[in-house]
Short mmCIF file of C-alpha atoms in Angstrom, two decimals:
data_model
loop_
_atom_site.label_atom_id
_atom_site.label_comp_id
_atom_site.label_asym_id
_atom_site.label_seq_id
_atom_site.Cartn_x
_atom_site.Cartn_y
_atom_site.Cartn_z
CA MET A 1 75.03 107.79 137.69
CA ASP A 2 74.66 104.13 138.65
CA VAL A 3 70.90 104.63 138.90
CA VAL A 4 70.83 106.71 135.70
CA PHE A 5 72.62 104.19 133.50
CA SER A 6 70.89 101.13 134.94
CA THR A 7 67.45 102.68 134.50
CA ALA A 8 68.24 103.90 130.98
CA SER A 9 69.44 100.43 129.98
CA ILE A 10 66.24 98.75 131.16
CA LEU A 11 63.97 101.40 129.63
CA ASN A 12 65.74 101.00 126.28
CA LEU A 13 65.08 97.26 126.41
CA PHE A 14 61.43 98.09 127.10
CA CYS A 15 61.27 100.36 124.05
CA ILE A 16 62.83 97.66 121.85
CA SER A 17 60.23 95.12 122.99
CA LEU A 18 57.47 97.70 122.39
CA TYR A 19 58.77 98.25 118.86
CA ARG A 20 58.86 94.51 118.16
CA TRP A 21 55.32 94.12 119.51
CA PHE A 22 54.02 96.80 117.15
CA GLN A 23 56.04 95.33 114.29
CA ILE A 24 54.77 91.77 114.69
CA VAL A 25 51.52 91.74 116.69
CA ARG A 26 49.86 95.13 116.90
CA SER A 27 50.32 96.70 113.46
CA PRO A 28 52.62 94.70 111.17
CA GLU A 29 51.36 96.63 108.12
CA THR A 30 51.46 100.17 109.52
CA TYR A 31 53.91 100.08 112.44
CA HIS A 32 56.28 102.40 110.54
CA GLN A 33 53.61 105.10 110.77
CA TYR A 34 53.82 104.98 114.56
CA PHE A 35 57.61 104.71 114.86
CA THR A 36 58.69 107.65 112.80
CA LYS A 37 62.11 109.21 113.25
CA THR A 38 60.63 111.89 115.51
CA VAL A 39 58.87 109.32 117.70
CA VAL A 40 62.02 107.22 118.03
CA ILE A 41 64.07 110.26 119.04
CA LEU A 42 61.45 111.24 121.60
CA LEU A 43 61.45 107.71 123.05
CA ILE A 44 65.22 107.75 123.42
CA ILE A 45 65.16 111.19 125.05
CA SER A 46 62.33 110.10 127.35
CA CYS A 47 64.33 107.10 128.57
CA TRP A 48 67.22 109.31 129.61
CA VAL A 49 65.07 112.10 131.04
CA VAL A 50 63.16 109.67 133.25
CA SER A 51 66.45 108.07 134.30
CA PHE A 52 67.92 111.40 135.35
CA ILE A 53 64.77 112.45 137.16
CA ILE A 54 64.48 109.24 139.18
CA ALA A 55 68.14 109.50 140.20
CA ILE A 56 69.31 113.12 140.34
CA VAL A 57 66.30 114.78 141.96
CA PRO A 58 65.82 112.43 144.95
CA ILE A 59 69.53 111.93 145.60
CA TYR A 60 70.56 115.58 145.46
CA THR A 61 67.59 116.60 147.60
CA ASN A 62 68.41 113.82 150.12
CA ILE A 63 64.83 112.52 150.08
CA TYR A 64 66.00 109.09 148.93
CA THR A 65 67.53 107.98 152.24
CA THR A 66 66.79 107.80 155.94
CA GLN A 67 67.45 110.47 158.56
CA ASP A 68 69.75 108.17 160.52
CA PHE A 69 71.96 107.73 157.50
CA LEU A 70 72.13 111.50 156.88
CA ILE A 71 73.21 112.10 160.48
CA ASN A 72 75.75 109.29 160.76
CA ARG A 73 77.05 108.90 157.22
CA ASP A 74 80.75 108.93 156.44
CA ASN A 75 81.74 111.37 153.71
CA CYS A 76 84.62 109.09 152.73
CA ARG A 77 82.22 106.26 151.84
CA CYS A 78 79.66 106.05 149.04
CA ASP A 79 76.98 103.94 150.68
CA PHE A 80 73.61 103.93 148.96
CA ILE A 81 71.08 103.53 151.76
CA VAL A 82 67.48 104.15 150.63
CA ASN A 83 64.22 104.50 152.47
CA GLN A 84 61.18 102.38 151.73
CA TRP A 85 59.22 104.79 149.58
CA TYR A 86 62.16 105.54 147.30
CA ALA A 87 62.93 101.82 147.00
CA LEU A 88 59.37 101.14 145.86
CA VAL A 89 59.11 104.11 143.48
CA SER A 90 62.56 103.81 141.93
CA SER A 91 62.39 100.03 141.50
CA SER A 92 58.92 100.31 139.96
CA VAL A 93 60.09 102.87 137.41
CA SER A 94 63.44 101.23 136.78
CA PHE A 95 62.45 97.56 136.76
CA TRP A 96 59.04 96.26 137.82
CA LEU A 97 56.83 98.23 135.42
CA PRO A 98 59.19 97.94 132.40
CA SER A 99 59.65 94.23 133.12
CA ALA A 100 55.90 93.67 133.20
CA GLY A 101 55.66 95.35 129.80
CA ILE A 102 58.60 93.39 128.38
CA ILE A 103 57.18 90.05 129.55
CA TYR A 104 53.73 90.92 128.16
CA PHE A 105 55.10 91.98 124.78
CA TYR A 106 57.30 88.90 124.41
CA TYR A 107 54.44 86.65 125.47
CA GLN A 108 52.25 88.13 122.72
CA ILE A 109 55.09 87.79 120.22
CA THR A 110 55.65 84.16 121.20
CA MET A 111 51.95 83.37 120.78
CA CYS A 112 52.01 85.07 117.38
CA ALA A 113 55.06 83.03 116.39
CA ILE A 114 53.33 79.79 117.38
CA GLU A 115 50.20 80.71 115.41
CA LYS A 116 52.32 81.71 112.43
CA HIS A 117 54.18 78.40 112.56
CA ARG A 118 50.91 76.47 112.57
CA ALA A 119 49.58 78.59 109.70
CA ASP A 120 52.75 77.93 107.71
CA ILE A 121 52.28 74.18 108.10
CA LYS A 122 48.68 74.41 106.91
CA HIS A 123 49.75 76.67 104.05
CA GLN A 124 52.40 74.19 102.93
CA ILE A 125 49.82 71.40 102.90
CA ARG A 126 47.39 73.50 100.87
CA ARG A 127 50.18 74.63 98.57
CA SER A 128 51.20 71.03 97.91
CA THR A 129 47.60 70.17 97.07
CA PHE A 130 47.33 73.24 94.86
CA SER A 131 50.57 72.42 93.05
CA ALA A 132 49.35 68.90 92.32
CA GLY A 133 46.18 70.17 90.67
CA SER A 134 47.49 73.36 89.12
CA GLY A 135 48.96 71.58 86.10
CA LEU A 136 45.61 70.17 85.00
CA THR A 137 43.94 73.51 85.74
CA GLN A 138 46.39 75.34 83.50
CA ILE A 139 45.94 72.76 80.73
CA ALA A 140 42.17 73.08 80.94
CA ASN A 141 42.45 76.85 80.67
CA LEU A 142 44.44 76.52 77.44
CA GLY A 143 41.55 74.87 75.64
CA THR A 144 40.05 71.47 74.99
CA PHE A 145 42.04 68.26 74.95
CA SER A 146 43.04 68.62 71.32
CA SER A 147 46.23 67.42 69.71
CA GLY A 148 48.24 70.00 71.67
CA THR A 149 46.90 68.87 75.04
CA GLN A 150 47.27 65.26 74.09
CA GLY A 151 50.84 65.99 73.13
CA LEU A 152 51.53 67.50 76.54
CA ILE A 153 50.24 64.38 78.26
CA ASP A 154 51.65 61.93 75.73
CA PRO A 155 54.89 63.14 74.08
CA LEU A 156 54.53 60.55 71.30
CA ALA A 157 51.33 62.11 70.00
CA ALA A 158 51.28 65.20 67.73
CA PRO A 159 54.92 66.25 68.24
CA ASP A 160 54.69 69.57 66.44
CA SER A 161 51.64 71.03 68.11
CA SER A 162 52.43 69.46 71.47
CA SER A 163 55.75 71.24 71.74
CA ARG A 164 54.16 74.60 71.13
CA THR A 165 51.30 73.92 73.52
CA SER A 166 53.65 72.49 76.14
CA TYR A 167 55.88 75.55 75.94
CA SER A 168 52.86 77.86 76.16
CA SER A 169 51.42 76.06 79.17
CA GLN A 170 54.77 75.98 80.95
CA TYR A 171 55.25 79.69 80.24
CA GLN A 172 51.85 80.56 81.67
CA MET A 173 52.41 78.34 84.71
CA GLY A 174 55.76 80.00 85.26
CA SER A 175 54.15 83.40 85.00
CA LEU A 176 51.53 82.33 87.53
CA ASN A 177 54.19 81.10 89.95
CA ARG A 178 56.17 84.32 89.57
CA THR A 179 53.01 86.34 90.18
CA ILE A 180 52.22 84.36 93.32
CA SER A 181 55.79 84.51 94.64
CA THR A 182 56.12 88.26 94.10
CA SER A 183 52.65 89.28 95.28
CA PRO A 184 52.49 91.85 98.11
CA ALA A 185 50.74 89.37 100.41
CA VAL A 186 53.54 86.85 100.07
CA GLU A 187 56.17 89.55 100.59
CA ARG A 188 54.40 90.70 103.74
CA ASN A 189 54.25 87.13 105.02
CA GLU A 190 57.96 86.65 104.34
CA SER A 191 58.78 89.91 106.11
CA LEU A 192 56.55 88.99 109.05
CA ARG A 193 58.23 85.58 109.25
CA GLU A 194 61.65 87.22 109.35
CA ASN A 195 60.52 89.58 112.10
CA ILE A 196 59.15 86.66 114.10
CA ASN A 197 62.43 84.79 113.76
CA ALA A 198 64.22 87.87 115.06
CA ALA A 199 61.73 88.12 117.91
CA LYS A 200 62.46 84.51 118.88
CA THR A 201 66.08 85.51 119.34
CA LEU A 202 64.95 88.32 121.62
CA LEU A 203 63.94 85.66 124.14
CA ILE A 204 67.64 85.25 124.81
CA LEU A 205 67.76 88.89 125.84
CA LEU A 206 64.70 88.41 128.05
CA VAL A 207 66.19 85.44 129.88
CA VAL A 208 69.56 87.15 130.36
CA TYR A 209 67.79 90.32 131.45
CA LEU A 210 65.68 88.59 134.12
CA VAL A 211 68.58 86.48 135.39
CA CYS A 212 70.76 89.58 135.79
CA TRP A 213 68.32 92.12 137.15
CA PHE A 214 65.60 90.24 139.08
CA PRO A 215 67.88 89.15 141.99
CA PHE A 216 69.19 92.70 142.36
CA PHE A 217 65.82 94.45 142.55
CA LEU A 218 64.31 91.75 144.74
CA THR A 219 67.23 92.16 147.14
CA TYR A 220 66.86 95.93 146.79
CA ILE A 221 63.28 95.81 148.09
CA ILE A 222 63.97 93.28 150.83
CA ASP A 223 66.99 95.18 152.12
CA SER A 224 65.07 98.47 152.31
CA PHE A 225 62.38 96.88 154.50
CA THR A 226 64.72 94.68 156.57
CA TYR A 227 67.84 96.70 157.23
CA ASN A 228 71.08 94.74 157.84
CA VAL A 229 69.41 91.36 157.22
CA VAL A 230 70.75 90.66 153.72
CA PRO A 231 74.45 89.66 153.81
CA ASP A 232 76.93 92.09 152.30
CA TYR A 233 78.46 89.48 150.00
CA TRP A 234 75.04 88.79 148.43
CA ILE A 235 74.40 92.50 147.88
CA THR A 236 77.78 92.81 146.18
CA PHE A 237 77.08 89.76 144.01
CA VAL A 238 73.66 90.90 142.73
CA PHE A 239 75.04 94.43 142.33
CA TRP A 240 77.64 93.28 139.79
CA LEU A 241 75.27 90.75 138.28
CA GLY A 242 73.04 93.63 137.23
CA TYR A 243 76.00 95.38 135.65
CA CYS A 244 76.74 92.22 133.65
CA ASN A 245 73.48 92.66 131.77
CA SER A 246 74.59 95.99 130.36
CA ALA A 247 77.99 94.47 129.57
CA VAL A 248 76.71 91.47 127.58
CA ASN A 249 73.82 93.16 125.74
CA PRO A 250 76.01 94.78 123.03
CA PHE A 251 77.60 91.41 122.25
CA ILE A 252 74.21 89.68 122.07
CA TYR A 253 72.87 92.35 119.73
CA ALA A 254 75.95 92.28 117.52
CA VAL A 255 75.99 88.48 117.20
CA LYS A 256 72.30 87.65 117.05
CA PHE A 257 70.84 90.62 115.16
CA LYS A 258 72.24 91.40 111.73
CA GLU A 259 70.30 94.67 111.58
CA PHE A 260 72.39 96.04 114.46
CA GLN A 261 75.73 95.07 112.93
CA PRO A 262 75.88 98.00 110.43
CA ALA A 263 75.16 100.44 113.25
CA PHE A 264 77.89 98.95 115.44
CA LEU A 265 80.41 98.95 112.61
CA ASP A 266 79.56 102.53 111.61
CA THR A 267 79.88 103.68 115.22
CA LEU A 268 83.23 101.96 115.64
CA GLY A 269 84.35 103.46 112.34
CA CYS A 270 83.40 106.97 113.49
CA LEU A 271 85.35 106.40 116.71
CA GLY A 272 88.37 105.21 114.73
CA LEU A 273 88.27 101.79 116.40
CA CYS A 274 87.52 99.83 113.25
CA THR A 275 89.43 100.83 110.11
CA CYS A 276 87.74 98.20 107.95
CA CYS A 277 84.33 99.75 108.61
CA ASN A 278 84.98 102.61 106.21
CA LYS A 279 85.23 100.18 103.27
CA ASP A 280 81.60 99.17 103.56
CA VAL A 281 78.77 101.16 102.01
CA ARG A 282 75.48 100.33 103.68
CA ASN A 283 72.03 101.33 102.53
CA PHE A 284 69.05 101.40 104.83
CA ASN A 285 65.60 100.85 103.43
CA SER A 286 62.46 100.88 105.55
CA SER A 287 59.08 100.02 104.08
CA ALA A 288 55.65 98.91 105.15
CA GLN A 289 56.66 95.29 104.66
CA GLY A 290 59.58 95.49 107.07
CA VAL A 291 63.12 96.70 107.49
CA HIS A 292 65.71 95.55 104.99
CA PHE A 293 69.43 96.15 105.00
CA ARG A 294 71.60 95.96 101.95
CA GLU A 295 75.38 95.99 101.96
CA GLN A 296 77.67 96.97 99.15
CA HIS A 297 81.35 96.21 99.60
CA THR A 298 83.88 98.24 97.68
CA ARG A 299 87.07 96.69 96.35
CA THR A 300 90.55 98.01 96.64
CA SER A 301 91.53 96.91 93.14
CA THR A 302 90.68 99.38 90.42
CA THR A 303 90.60 96.74 87.70
CA GLU A 304 87.76 94.75 89.20
CA PRO A 305 84.23 96.05 88.71
CA LYS A 306 82.17 97.11 91.71
CA PRO A 307 79.53 94.46 92.56
CA ASN A 308 75.88 95.28 92.74
CA ALA A 309 74.12 95.72 96.05
CA VAL A 310 72.97 92.50 97.62
#
């Protein structure tokens, strides 16, 4: 079960990085078509099936260890002595291959975030230039520089017509700004920016993941090829260091990712560990532009009206 849970934990981290890569780099517009509910369920099942196969089959058939260990082993001890081929295969499935994928995906996401940041700076410069000239453009579209236009530029001239023209131009400029701010392209950019910000936080998971698991699997390979060379205290240290990754991941997700907080609270509420969780009504909305969570909090007082969803 040690091998099962450790492998499943790492494979789930791989699937999360794969999802983020599709969401930000590969197909930000259509990633939801790939990650349907059926696909997500199959990915979760696959992680656990592979974990059980890589652990249960070799261990229960005794093909994971050496012949000397099978002959001389003590039934009162639970030593995990592996042979070279199992060390290579199991570590490749459990760590090396998923880690290569995780590093690749996060590298692509980081490059996308840098490009997006540079594009945002250029967009802000162009937007400032556009805003400076948009007022004159709107005035020109309203007509010639008659008394109304002159009144907009000079408030002392033609007060009656200028007020009407000024109000009309401001209304049209406001409509233009609202159209630009609510356009699908802008919404997609905002959603992509939010996803990139979330992906930046995932780097914390990557660093913690490598710090916790890399020493263990490196020691795992070295010890299988050089028996009794690695000190026992170091094996014990990296053994528990790998466990720490699975222990701290839930806290990192709960603190750094708001989208995981409703799931944690709902799970704790179902387990009866969090009584306040039942007071929250959470709606989940997934669209092509991204994933949005809305929370609606009920109130205990019957005299106060129920607030709208945020």
